Amino acid sequence: MSDPQTLSQLFALDSLLDTEEIAIRDTVRRFAEERIRPHIAEWFEAAVLPVRELAEGLGELGVLGMHLEGYGCAGMSATTYGLACLELEAVDSGIRSLVSVQGSLAMYAIHHYGSEDQRQEWLPRMAAGKAIGCFGLTEPDFGSNPGGMRTNAKRDGDDWVLNGTKMWITNGSVADVAVVWARADDGVRGFVIPTATPGFSAPEIKNKMSLRASVTSELVLEDVRLPASAMLPGAKGLSGPLGCLNEARFGIIFGSMGAARDCLETAISYAQDRQVFDKSLAAYQITQVKIADMAVEVGKGHLLAYHLGRLKDRGDVRPEQVSTGKLNNVREAIAIARECRTILGANGITLEYPVIRHANNLESVLTYEGTSEVHQLVIGKALTGEEAFR
Ligand code: TGC
Ligand code: FAD
């Protein structure tokens, strides 16, 4: 028997990263392994997440809004941010979700479309994990088609008055600030809403079988009165929220490969230890075919993520390329999680191993930030010139 290689060695993945990227990646991996991994199965089972405590730790680590410049943000490259997402999601998609929503959605919206006052007020505290943000786009009747949204914003003198309901909002009930998208007279607009504002409430959604270590909520807006300065001045139309989604989808391209890697490493190690009939499960050809095929997909998924990271760092990545990465990497990750579960047999259905947790989480990841079907339609439109959403 020869010494086994790691997945990273098989694809020489580190040869594509520089020393700073590797050092930051390893720091995030250590944080995730030491501070989150020991508790995650318990949090998942109890459906709780200590968001505030975790956010402060993640803020100290420097990963909240880490790809943004200024205002207490780390100003790292997109590739480095992706690597951080990968390491966090290797432990649980719920942790990457917390970081994605905070940094890529809520903070990005304020950073990119906000006024200087809005940036100064929120970004330093959000980067430090001392203020939590959420991002309300989806509504009960408008998920894949946010352009149909009914939440509305009406002028009343200088004020805005918002009414409507948002659904499936990550971090909603624990947020200090909500970036909410609403229909105004001149199209879709974004609003920065302190969650203590009268008329705003965020009941938590219970009984999820996926992303249990993540807070998911409804946002209810009943005559929420805001000053004129609450509107994001730089976003007009659906391109505002969709621009934020490119950022979070990018993180998922990397993150989903973290979940896939964790499942495959667990399955390989389990197969090496497990004796079936008269030898190690890893020594059967069927097991090796499964492992080899999954390893190829994990390697390809990493290469695609790194490639898109380099394109993004050059300012060249296009939305349909992000869709391609999200579609492929999440689809492969969920297939890998399910296949790994078969290798673990009955043990695979327990929370003693991370595999079923990842598989269940990836059901949400497949759906949020654009379902697989939406991304197929985005790619189809890019290649044919025909729009098939409607
Ligand atoms: P369409 O007419 O194509 O576009 C409207 C305007 O938006 C522009 N645009 C984009 N801009 C930036 N990035 C993109 N990816 C863009 N896609 C389109 C477009 O150019 C146009 O601009 P303008 O200036 O001409 O007005 O819009 P459509 O209504 O046909 O919809 C297209 C579609 C279906 C692709 C879009 O609606 C879509 O992506 N739907 C999926 C919705 C979605 O992904 N929701 C996610 C909600 S947030 C979330 O899930 C967080 S989970 C986080 C976690 O916990 O990790
Ligand atoms: P629908 O749009 O109703 O889709 C149902 C099915 O129909 C899907 O298979 C879909 O692909 C298919 N379909 C839809 N349109 C078409 C079409 N034109 N052609 C063919 N098939 C189509 N949203 C936020 O705004 N902020 C958040 O923080 C957030 N966090 C989330 C956290 C979790 C755990 C989950 C599960 C969701 C979250 N979402 C959030 C919502 C998420 O973005 C939506 O669930 C997603 O966009 C899909 O919308 P929907 O669930 O309404 O499904």
Short mmCIF file of C-alpha atoms and ligand atoms in Angstrom, two decimals:
data_model
loop_
_atom_site.label_atom_id
_atom_site.label_comp_id
_atom_site.label_asym_id
_atom_site.label_seq_id
_atom_site.Cartn_x
_atom_site.Cartn_y
_atom_site.Cartn_z
CA MET A 1 0.00 0.00 0.00
CA SER A 2 1.39 3.44 -0.94
CA ASP A 3 0.90 6.69 1.02
CA PRO A 4 -2.42 8.25 -0.01
CA GLN A 5 -2.40 11.75 -1.53
CA THR A 6 -4.77 14.53 -0.52
CA LEU A 7 -7.30 15.89 -3.00
CA SER A 8 -5.32 19.12 -3.11
CA GLN A 9 -2.12 17.26 -4.01
CA LEU A 10 -3.87 15.29 -6.77
CA PHE A 11 -4.72 18.54 -8.57
CA ALA A 12 -1.69 20.52 -7.36
CA LEU A 13 -4.21 23.15 -6.30
CA ASP A 14 -1.83 25.16 -4.13
CA SER A 15 0.42 25.71 -7.15
CA LEU A 16 -2.30 28.08 -8.39
CA LEU A 17 -2.25 30.25 -5.24
CA ASP A 18 0.34 32.67 -3.90
CA THR A 19 1.81 32.47 -0.40
CA GLU A 20 -0.46 35.18 1.02
CA GLU A 21 -3.57 33.44 -0.32
CA ILE A 22 -2.44 30.14 1.17
CA ALA A 23 -1.67 31.77 4.53
CA ILE A 24 -5.10 33.45 4.74
CA ARG A 25 -6.84 30.28 3.57
CA ASP A 26 -5.05 28.30 6.29
CA THR A 27 -5.93 30.87 8.97
CA VAL A 28 -9.63 30.68 8.06
CA ARG A 29 -9.43 26.87 7.97
CA ARG A 30 -7.93 26.84 11.47
CA PHE A 31 -10.62 29.17 12.81
CA ALA A 32 -13.37 27.05 11.26
CA GLU A 33 -11.91 23.78 12.52
CA GLU A 34 -11.16 25.01 16.04
CA ARG A 35 -14.01 27.42 16.75
CA ILE A 36 -16.91 26.02 14.72
CA ARG A 37 -16.41 22.34 13.84
CA PRO A 38 -16.59 21.10 17.46
CA HIS A 39 -20.09 22.61 17.92
CA ILE A 40 -21.68 22.50 14.50
CA ALA A 41 -23.51 19.15 14.66
CA GLU A 42 -25.05 20.18 18.00
CA TRP A 43 -26.13 23.57 16.59
CA PHE A 44 -27.57 21.87 13.52
CA GLU A 45 -29.51 19.37 15.61
CA ALA A 46 -30.84 22.07 17.97
CA ALA A 47 -31.45 24.46 15.03
CA VAL A 48 -29.62 27.30 16.73
CA LEU A 49 -26.71 29.50 15.77
CA PRO A 50 -25.01 31.93 18.16
CA VAL A 51 -24.88 34.56 15.43
CA ARG A 52 -23.67 37.51 17.52
CA GLU A 53 -20.82 35.65 19.17
CA LEU A 54 -19.79 34.05 15.88
CA ALA A 55 -20.03 37.33 13.96
CA GLU A 56 -17.64 39.01 16.39
CA GLY A 57 -15.16 36.16 15.93
CA LEU A 58 -15.54 36.31 12.15
CA GLY A 59 -15.11 40.09 12.32
CA GLU A 60 -11.85 39.71 14.24
CA LEU A 61 -10.76 37.14 11.67
CA GLY A 62 -11.40 39.81 9.03
CA VAL A 63 -13.73 37.88 6.72
CA LEU A 64 -16.83 40.11 6.93
CA GLY A 65 -16.86 42.21 3.76
CA MET A 66 -13.23 41.16 3.30
CA HIS A 67 -13.27 41.88 -0.45
CA LEU A 68 -14.45 45.47 0.08
CA GLU A 69 -12.13 48.49 0.40
CA GLY A 70 -12.09 50.94 3.30
CA TYR A 71 -14.55 51.40 6.20
CA GLY A 72 -12.78 48.74 8.29
CA CYS A 73 -12.95 46.12 5.52
CA ALA A 74 -9.88 44.05 4.69
CA GLY A 75 -9.69 44.95 0.96
CA MET A 76 -8.64 41.43 -0.08
CA SER A 77 -8.91 39.95 -3.56
CA ALA A 78 -12.02 38.14 -4.74
CA THR A 79 -10.01 34.91 -4.93
CA THR A 80 -8.96 35.24 -1.28
CA TYR A 81 -12.57 35.90 -0.28
CA GLY A 82 -13.59 32.79 -2.24
CA LEU A 83 -11.00 30.69 -0.42
CA ALA A 84 -12.40 31.91 2.92
CA CYS A 85 -15.92 30.93 1.81
CA LEU A 86 -14.60 27.50 0.84
CA GLU A 87 -13.08 26.87 4.25
CA LEU A 88 -16.16 28.09 6.13
CA GLU A 89 -18.54 25.99 4.05
CA ALA A 90 -16.28 22.95 4.53
CA VAL A 91 -17.62 23.10 8.08
CA ASP A 92 -21.21 24.14 7.31
CA SER A 93 -23.07 26.04 4.58
CA GLY A 94 -24.87 27.99 7.32
CA ILE A 95 -21.63 29.67 8.36
CA ARG A 96 -20.76 30.64 4.80
CA SER A 97 -24.34 31.92 4.47
CA LEU A 98 -23.88 34.19 7.49
CA VAL A 99 -20.70 35.60 5.94
CA SER A 100 -22.17 35.85 2.41
CA VAL A 101 -25.26 37.72 3.51
CA GLN A 102 -23.30 40.06 5.73
CA GLY A 103 -20.43 40.82 3.33
CA SER A 104 -21.61 40.11 -0.21
CA LEU A 105 -25.22 41.21 0.11
CA ALA A 106 -25.89 43.69 2.92
CA MET A 107 -22.43 45.31 3.14
CA TYR A 108 -21.84 45.20 -0.63
CA ALA A 109 -25.20 46.93 -1.25
CA ILE A 110 -24.30 49.74 1.16
CA HIS A 111 -20.69 49.95 -0.07
CA HIS A 112 -21.60 49.95 -3.76
CA TYR A 113 -24.90 51.84 -3.85
CA GLY A 114 -24.97 53.68 -0.52
CA SER A 115 -24.38 57.32 0.41
CA GLU A 116 -21.22 58.29 2.27
CA ASP A 117 -23.31 58.70 5.46
CA GLN A 118 -24.80 55.20 5.09
CA ARG A 119 -21.33 53.71 4.56
CA GLN A 120 -19.86 55.52 7.58
CA GLU A 121 -22.80 54.59 9.75
CA TRP A 122 -22.93 50.85 9.03
CA LEU A 123 -19.85 49.40 7.35
CA PRO A 124 -17.23 49.65 10.14
CA ARG A 125 -19.56 48.01 12.67
CA MET A 126 -20.62 45.36 10.16
CA ALA A 127 -17.00 44.56 9.25
CA ALA A 128 -16.27 44.10 12.96
CA GLY A 129 -19.30 41.82 13.39
CA LYS A 130 -20.84 44.25 15.87
CA ALA A 131 -23.84 44.96 13.63
CA ILE A 132 -25.58 42.18 11.70
CA GLY A 133 -27.14 42.77 8.29
CA CYS A 134 -29.73 40.96 6.20
CA PHE A 135 -30.86 41.33 2.58
CA GLY A 136 -34.55 41.19 1.72
CA LEU A 137 -35.32 40.54 -1.93
CA THR A 138 -37.43 37.34 -2.08
CA GLU A 139 -41.16 37.52 -1.36
CA PRO A 140 -43.66 34.72 -0.68
CA ASP A 141 -44.91 34.87 -4.30
CA PHE A 142 -41.76 36.14 -6.01
CA GLY A 143 -38.56 34.14 -5.57
CA SER A 144 -37.01 33.38 -8.95
CA ASN A 145 -38.81 36.39 -10.38
CA PRO A 146 -37.98 39.26 -8.00
CA GLY A 147 -39.07 41.73 -10.71
CA GLY A 148 -42.67 40.93 -9.70
CA MET A 149 -42.18 42.13 -6.11
CA ARG A 150 -45.16 43.70 -4.32
CA THR A 151 -43.34 45.36 -1.42
CA ASN A 152 -43.79 49.03 -2.09
CA ALA A 153 -42.22 52.33 -1.06
CA LYS A 154 -44.35 55.47 -1.22
CA ARG A 155 -43.33 59.08 -0.62
CA ASP A 156 -45.02 60.95 2.20
CA GLY A 157 -43.53 64.43 2.26
CA ASP A 158 -39.79 63.85 2.51
CA ASP A 159 -40.29 60.42 4.13
CA TRP A 160 -40.66 56.98 2.61
CA VAL A 161 -43.34 54.57 3.85
CA LEU A 162 -42.74 50.89 3.13
CA ASN A 163 -45.27 48.03 3.18
CA GLY A 164 -44.86 44.39 2.22
CA THR A 165 -43.48 40.99 3.17
CA LYS A 166 -40.14 39.38 2.43
CA MET A 167 -39.59 35.65 2.84
CA TRP A 168 -36.68 33.27 3.53
CA ILE A 169 -34.35 36.00 4.72
CA THR A 170 -31.04 34.80 6.19
CA ASN A 171 -30.08 36.56 9.47
CA GLY A 172 -33.48 38.37 9.43
CA SER A 173 -34.48 37.97 13.10
CA VAL A 174 -30.99 38.74 14.41
CA ALA A 175 -30.21 41.65 12.11
CA ASP A 176 -29.57 45.22 13.25
CA VAL A 177 -29.98 46.50 9.73
CA ALA A 178 -31.98 45.23 6.77
CA VAL A 179 -31.30 46.13 3.15
CA VAL A 180 -34.79 45.81 1.66
CA TRP A 181 -35.78 46.13 -1.99
CA ALA A 182 -39.15 47.70 -2.75
CA ARG A 183 -41.10 49.04 -5.70
CA ALA A 184 -41.19 52.85 -5.84
CA ASP A 185 -42.77 55.08 -8.50
CA ASP A 186 -39.56 55.10 -10.51
CA GLY A 187 -38.80 51.36 -10.21
CA VAL A 188 -37.13 49.02 -7.72
CA ARG A 189 -35.19 50.83 -4.98
CA GLY A 190 -33.11 49.68 -2.03
CA PHE A 191 -33.61 50.91 1.54
CA VAL A 192 -31.36 50.70 4.60
CA ILE A 193 -33.68 49.96 7.52
CA PRO A 194 -32.56 49.83 11.15
CA THR A 195 -34.55 46.85 12.39
CA ALA A 196 -35.70 48.73 15.51
CA THR A 197 -37.80 51.00 13.26
CA PRO A 198 -41.52 50.84 14.24
CA GLY A 199 -43.54 48.64 11.88
CA PHE A 200 -40.61 46.32 11.11
CA SER A 201 -40.72 42.75 12.43
CA ALA A 202 -38.87 39.55 11.51
CA PRO A 203 -40.48 36.31 12.70
CA GLU A 204 -38.13 33.34 12.44
CA ILE A 205 -38.99 30.45 10.10
CA LYS A 206 -38.92 27.14 11.97
CA ASN A 207 -38.92 23.44 11.07
CA LYS A 208 -36.25 23.63 8.37
CA MET A 209 -34.53 20.37 7.53
CA SER A 210 -31.72 22.24 5.75
CA LEU A 211 -29.46 25.07 6.92
CA ARG A 212 -30.54 24.41 10.49
CA ALA A 213 -27.43 26.21 11.76
CA SER A 214 -28.59 29.43 10.13
CA VAL A 215 -31.29 31.92 11.04
CA THR A 216 -33.98 32.27 8.35
CA SER A 217 -36.86 34.71 8.74
CA GLU A 218 -39.79 36.50 7.25
CA LEU A 219 -39.59 40.31 7.14
CA VAL A 220 -42.88 42.10 7.71
CA LEU A 221 -43.07 45.81 6.89
CA GLU A 222 -46.20 47.60 8.10
CA ASP A 223 -46.09 51.32 7.41
CA VAL A 224 -42.36 51.46 8.08
CA ARG A 225 -41.55 55.17 7.95
CA LEU A 226 -38.03 56.11 6.91
CA PRO A 227 -36.28 59.41 6.21
CA ALA A 228 -35.38 60.28 2.62
CA SER A 229 -31.77 59.44 3.48
CA ALA A 230 -32.65 55.74 3.98
CA MET A 231 -32.77 55.05 0.23
CA LEU A 232 -29.65 53.70 -1.49
CA PRO A 233 -28.95 56.51 -3.97
CA GLY A 234 -26.82 54.43 -6.35
CA ALA A 235 -29.29 51.63 -7.13
CA LYS A 236 -32.21 52.08 -9.50
CA GLY A 237 -34.03 49.12 -11.04
CA LEU A 238 -33.53 45.39 -10.67
CA SER A 239 -29.88 45.64 -11.65
CA GLY A 240 -29.25 46.94 -8.09
CA PRO A 241 -30.15 43.76 -6.19
CA LEU A 242 -29.00 41.50 -9.05
CA GLY A 243 -25.58 43.17 -8.87
CA CYS A 244 -25.34 42.09 -5.21
CA LEU A 245 -26.35 38.55 -6.11
CA ASN A 246 -23.32 38.22 -8.43
CA GLU A 247 -21.14 38.77 -5.36
CA ALA A 248 -22.84 36.18 -3.17
CA ARG A 249 -23.12 33.64 -6.00
CA PHE A 250 -19.39 34.00 -6.52
CA GLY A 251 -18.77 33.00 -2.87
CA ILE A 252 -21.00 29.96 -3.32
CA ILE A 253 -18.93 28.74 -6.28
CA PHE A 254 -16.02 28.33 -3.85
CA GLY A 255 -18.08 27.47 -0.77
CA SER A 256 -19.92 24.53 -2.30
CA MET A 257 -16.57 22.93 -3.12
CA GLY A 258 -15.68 23.17 0.57
CA ALA A 259 -18.75 21.12 1.46
CA ALA A 260 -17.91 18.63 -1.32
CA ARG A 261 -14.31 18.31 -0.15
CA ASP A 262 -15.38 17.68 3.44
CA CYS A 263 -17.79 14.94 2.35
CA LEU A 264 -15.21 13.25 0.15
CA GLU A 265 -12.43 13.40 2.74
CA THR A 266 -14.83 11.91 5.29
CA ALA A 267 -15.88 9.14 2.91
CA ILE A 268 -12.30 8.24 1.96
CA SER A 269 -11.25 8.04 5.58
CA TYR A 270 -14.35 6.03 6.49
CA ALA A 271 -13.78 3.61 3.59
CA GLN A 272 -10.16 3.08 4.69
CA ASP A 273 -11.26 2.14 8.21
CA ARG A 274 -14.43 0.20 7.49
CA GLN A 275 -14.08 -3.55 7.02
CA VAL A 276 -16.75 -5.18 4.84
CA PHE A 277 -16.78 -8.87 4.04
CA ASP A 278 -13.09 -9.61 4.48
CA LYS A 279 -11.27 -6.35 3.72
CA SER A 280 -11.26 -2.57 3.80
CA LEU A 281 -14.13 -0.88 1.95
CA ALA A 282 -11.51 1.33 0.25
CA ALA A 283 -9.95 -1.73 -1.37
CA TYR A 284 -13.02 -2.56 -3.50
CA GLN A 285 -13.08 -1.37 -7.08
CA ILE A 286 -16.64 -0.02 -6.79
CA THR A 287 -15.58 2.23 -3.90
CA GLN A 288 -12.52 3.42 -5.79
CA VAL A 289 -14.59 4.23 -8.89
CA LYS A 290 -16.93 6.32 -6.72
CA ILE A 291 -14.00 8.07 -5.03
CA ALA A 292 -12.14 8.70 -8.30
CA ASP A 293 -15.20 10.13 -10.06
CA MET A 294 -15.97 12.40 -7.11
CA ALA A 295 -12.35 13.52 -6.81
CA VAL A 296 -12.35 14.52 -10.49
CA GLU A 297 -15.44 16.68 -9.91
CA VAL A 298 -13.99 18.25 -6.74
CA GLY A 299 -10.80 19.07 -8.62
CA LYS A 300 -12.65 20.48 -11.65
CA GLY A 301 -14.90 22.51 -9.35
CA HIS A 302 -11.89 24.04 -7.60
CA LEU A 303 -10.24 24.85 -10.94
CA LEU A 304 -13.42 26.53 -12.17
CA ALA A 305 -13.67 28.52 -8.92
CA TYR A 306 -10.04 29.63 -9.10
CA HIS A 307 -10.41 30.59 -12.77
CA LEU A 308 -13.51 32.69 -12.06
CA GLY A 309 -11.68 34.21 -9.07
CA ARG A 310 -8.83 35.32 -11.31
CA LEU A 311 -11.30 36.75 -13.85
CA LYS A 312 -13.12 38.62 -11.09
CA ASP A 313 -9.85 40.01 -9.73
CA ARG A 314 -9.12 41.39 -13.23
CA GLY A 315 -12.62 42.93 -13.27
CA ASP A 316 -13.59 40.66 -16.16
CA VAL A 317 -16.14 38.22 -14.79
CA ARG A 318 -19.61 38.31 -16.39
CA PRO A 319 -22.91 37.30 -14.71
CA GLU A 320 -23.38 34.29 -17.01
CA GLN A 321 -19.92 33.04 -16.01
CA VAL A 322 -20.89 33.33 -12.35
CA SER A 323 -24.10 31.42 -13.18
CA THR A 324 -22.01 28.69 -14.83
CA GLY A 325 -19.89 28.29 -11.70
CA LYS A 326 -22.83 28.33 -9.30
CA LEU A 327 -24.79 25.82 -11.40
CA ASN A 328 -21.91 23.39 -11.81
CA ASN A 329 -20.33 23.52 -8.40
CA VAL A 330 -23.51 23.30 -6.33
CA ARG A 331 -24.96 20.58 -8.56
CA GLU A 332 -21.77 18.54 -8.27
CA ALA A 333 -21.43 19.18 -4.53
CA ILE A 334 -24.90 17.84 -3.78
CA ALA A 335 -24.30 14.78 -5.99
CA ILE A 336 -21.01 14.18 -4.17
CA ALA A 337 -22.64 14.54 -0.74
CA ARG A 338 -25.28 11.96 -1.67
CA GLU A 339 -22.71 9.53 -3.12
CA CYS A 340 -20.49 9.89 -0.05
CA ARG A 341 -23.48 9.08 2.12
CA THR A 342 -23.74 5.70 0.37
CA ILE A 343 -20.11 4.93 1.30
CA LEU A 344 -20.89 5.59 4.96
CA GLY A 345 -23.87 3.22 4.89
CA ALA A 346 -26.19 3.64 7.88
CA ASN A 347 -23.59 5.71 9.72
CA GLY A 348 -24.03 8.22 6.91
CA ILE A 349 -27.48 9.21 8.12
CA THR A 350 -26.28 10.38 11.54
CA LEU A 351 -24.87 13.71 12.63
CA GLU A 352 -21.77 11.91 13.90
CA TYR A 353 -20.44 12.48 10.38
CA PRO A 354 -20.86 15.75 8.45
CA VAL A 355 -22.12 14.19 5.22
CA ILE A 356 -25.90 14.15 5.67
CA ARG A 357 -25.69 17.66 7.16
CA HIS A 358 -23.86 18.92 4.08
CA ALA A 359 -26.28 17.08 1.78
CA ASN A 360 -29.28 18.64 3.51
CA ASN A 361 -27.69 22.09 3.54
CA LEU A 362 -26.88 21.88 -0.15
CA GLU A 363 -30.61 21.53 -0.90
CA SER A 364 -30.92 25.17 0.16
CA VAL A 365 -27.76 26.20 -1.65
CA LEU A 366 -29.17 24.62 -4.84
CA THR A 367 -32.27 26.84 -4.45
CA TYR A 368 -31.04 30.15 -3.08
CA GLU A 369 -29.05 32.73 -4.99
CA GLY A 370 -30.86 31.57 -8.13
CA THR A 371 -32.07 27.98 -8.56
CA SER A 372 -30.20 25.66 -10.90
CA GLU A 373 -32.97 26.16 -13.44
CA VAL A 374 -32.58 29.96 -13.29
CA HIS A 375 -28.84 29.61 -13.91
CA GLN A 376 -29.48 27.19 -16.80
CA LEU A 377 -31.78 29.81 -18.31
CA VAL A 378 -29.16 32.56 -17.81
CA ILE A 379 -26.56 30.40 -19.62
CA GLY A 380 -29.11 29.42 -22.28
CA LYS A 381 -29.87 33.08 -22.92
CA ALA A 382 -26.17 33.94 -23.16
CA LEU A 383 -25.57 31.18 -25.72
CA THR A 384 -28.70 31.48 -27.84
CA GLY A 385 -29.65 35.12 -27.44
CA GLU A 386 -33.18 33.94 -26.61
CA GLU A 387 -34.73 34.77 -23.23
CA ALA A 388 -36.76 31.81 -21.92
CA PHE A 389 -37.74 33.02 -18.42
CA ARG A 390 -41.19 34.08 -19.56
P1 TGC B 1 -33.68 41.22 -16.58
O1 TGC B 1 -34.66 41.97 -17.41
O2 TGC B 1 -32.84 40.16 -17.22
O3 TGC B 1 -32.70 42.22 -15.84
C1 TGC B 1 -33.17 43.36 -15.16
C2 TGC B 1 -32.00 44.31 -15.03
O4 TGC B 1 -30.98 43.70 -14.24
C3 TGC B 1 -29.78 43.52 -15.01
N1 TGC B 1 -29.23 42.20 -14.64
C4 TGC B 1 -28.15 42.09 -13.87
N2 TGC B 1 -27.34 43.01 -13.34
C5 TGC B 1 -26.31 42.57 -12.59
N3 TGC B 1 -26.09 41.27 -12.38
C6 TGC B 1 -26.89 40.30 -12.88
N4 TGC B 1 -26.65 39.02 -12.63
C7 TGC B 1 -27.98 40.70 -13.68
N5 TGC B 1 -28.97 40.04 -14.33
C8 TGC B 1 -29.71 40.99 -14.92
C9 TGC B 1 -30.24 43.58 -16.45
O5 TGC B 1 -29.20 43.99 -17.30
C10 TGC B 1 -31.33 44.62 -16.36
O6 TGC B 1 -30.73 45.90 -16.22
P2 TGC B 1 -31.44 47.21 -16.84
O7 TGC B 1 -30.47 48.30 -16.52
O8 TGC B 1 -31.61 46.92 -18.30
O9 TGC B 1 -32.74 47.34 -16.13
O10 TGC B 1 -34.45 40.62 -15.35
P3 TGC B 1 -35.54 39.48 -15.28
O11 TGC B 1 -36.70 40.03 -14.51
O12 TGC B 1 -35.81 38.92 -16.65
O13 TGC B 1 -34.84 38.38 -14.36
C11 TGC B 1 -33.71 37.71 -14.72
C12 TGC B 1 -33.38 36.61 -13.68
C13 TGC B 1 -34.42 35.52 -13.69
C14 TGC B 1 -32.03 36.03 -14.09
C15 TGC B 1 -33.28 37.25 -12.28
O14 TGC B 1 -34.50 37.70 -11.84
C16 TGC B 1 -32.73 36.28 -11.25
O15 TGC B 1 -31.53 36.17 -11.09
N6 TGC B 1 -33.62 35.57 -10.47
C17 TGC B 1 -33.18 34.75 -9.35
C18 TGC B 1 -33.44 35.51 -8.06
C19 TGC B 1 -32.43 35.19 -7.00
O16 TGC B 1 -31.35 34.68 -7.25
N7 TGC B 1 -32.75 35.54 -5.78
C20 TGC B 1 -31.82 35.41 -4.71
C21 TGC B 1 -32.30 36.16 -3.51
S1 TGC B 1 -31.04 36.48 -2.30
C22 TGC B 1 -30.68 34.98 -1.68
O17 TGC B 1 -31.11 33.97 -2.09
C23 TGC B 1 -29.72 34.99 -0.55
S2 TGC B 1 -29.35 33.44 0.08
C24 TGC B 1 -27.93 33.92 0.85
C25 TGC B 1 -27.33 32.97 1.75
O18 TGC B 1 -27.92 32.63 2.82
O19 TGC B 1 -26.18 32.60 1.45
P1 FAD B 2 -39.72 29.53 -7.07
O1 FAD B 2 -39.25 30.74 -7.76
O2 FAD B 2 -41.17 29.40 -6.78
O3 FAD B 2 -39.25 28.25 -7.92
C1 FAD B 2 -39.84 26.95 -7.73
C2 FAD B 2 -39.30 26.07 -8.88
O4 FAD B 2 -39.70 26.63 -10.12
C3 FAD B 2 -37.77 26.00 -8.92
O5 FAD B 2 -37.36 24.71 -9.31
C4 FAD B 2 -37.42 26.99 -10.00
O6 FAD B 2 -36.17 26.73 -10.63
C5 FAD B 2 -38.56 26.79 -10.96
N1 FAD B 2 -38.76 27.96 -11.82
C6 FAD B 2 -38.99 29.25 -11.45
N2 FAD B 2 -39.07 30.05 -12.52
C7 FAD B 2 -38.85 29.24 -13.61
C8 FAD B 2 -38.80 29.49 -15.00
N3 FAD B 2 -38.94 30.71 -15.52
N4 FAD B 2 -38.56 28.42 -15.82
C9 FAD B 2 -38.41 27.16 -15.32
N5 FAD B 2 -38.44 26.89 -14.00
C10 FAD B 2 -38.67 27.92 -13.15
N6 FAD B 2 -33.81 35.38 -0.34
C11 FAD B 2 -33.42 36.65 -0.02
O7 FAD B 2 -33.87 37.61 -0.63
N7 FAD B 2 -32.55 36.85 0.99
C12 FAD B 2 -32.02 35.85 1.74
O8 FAD B 2 -31.22 36.09 2.64
C13 FAD B 2 -32.43 34.51 1.43
N8 FAD B 2 -31.96 33.48 2.18
C14 FAD B 2 -32.46 32.22 1.96
C15 FAD B 2 -32.13 31.19 2.83
C16 FAD B 2 -32.66 29.92 2.65
C17 FAD B 2 -32.34 28.83 3.62
C18 FAD B 2 -33.48 29.65 1.53
C19 FAD B 2 -34.02 28.27 1.27
C20 FAD B 2 -33.82 30.67 0.65
C21 FAD B 2 -33.33 31.98 0.87
N9 FAD B 2 -33.72 33.04 0.06
C22 FAD B 2 -33.34 34.32 0.35
C23 FAD B 2 -34.73 32.84 -0.97
C24 FAD B 2 -34.19 32.21 -2.27
O9 FAD B 2 -33.44 33.14 -2.99
C25 FAD B 2 -35.41 31.73 -3.09
O10 FAD B 2 -35.92 30.60 -2.41
C26 FAD B 2 -35.03 31.37 -4.51
O11 FAD B 2 -34.72 32.54 -5.25
C27 FAD B 2 -36.14 30.59 -5.24
O12 FAD B 2 -37.37 31.19 -5.06
P2 FAD B 2 -38.66 30.34 -4.57
O13 FAD B 2 -38.25 29.55 -3.38
O14 FAD B 2 -39.78 31.25 -4.47
O15 FAD B 2 -38.89 29.29 -5.74
#
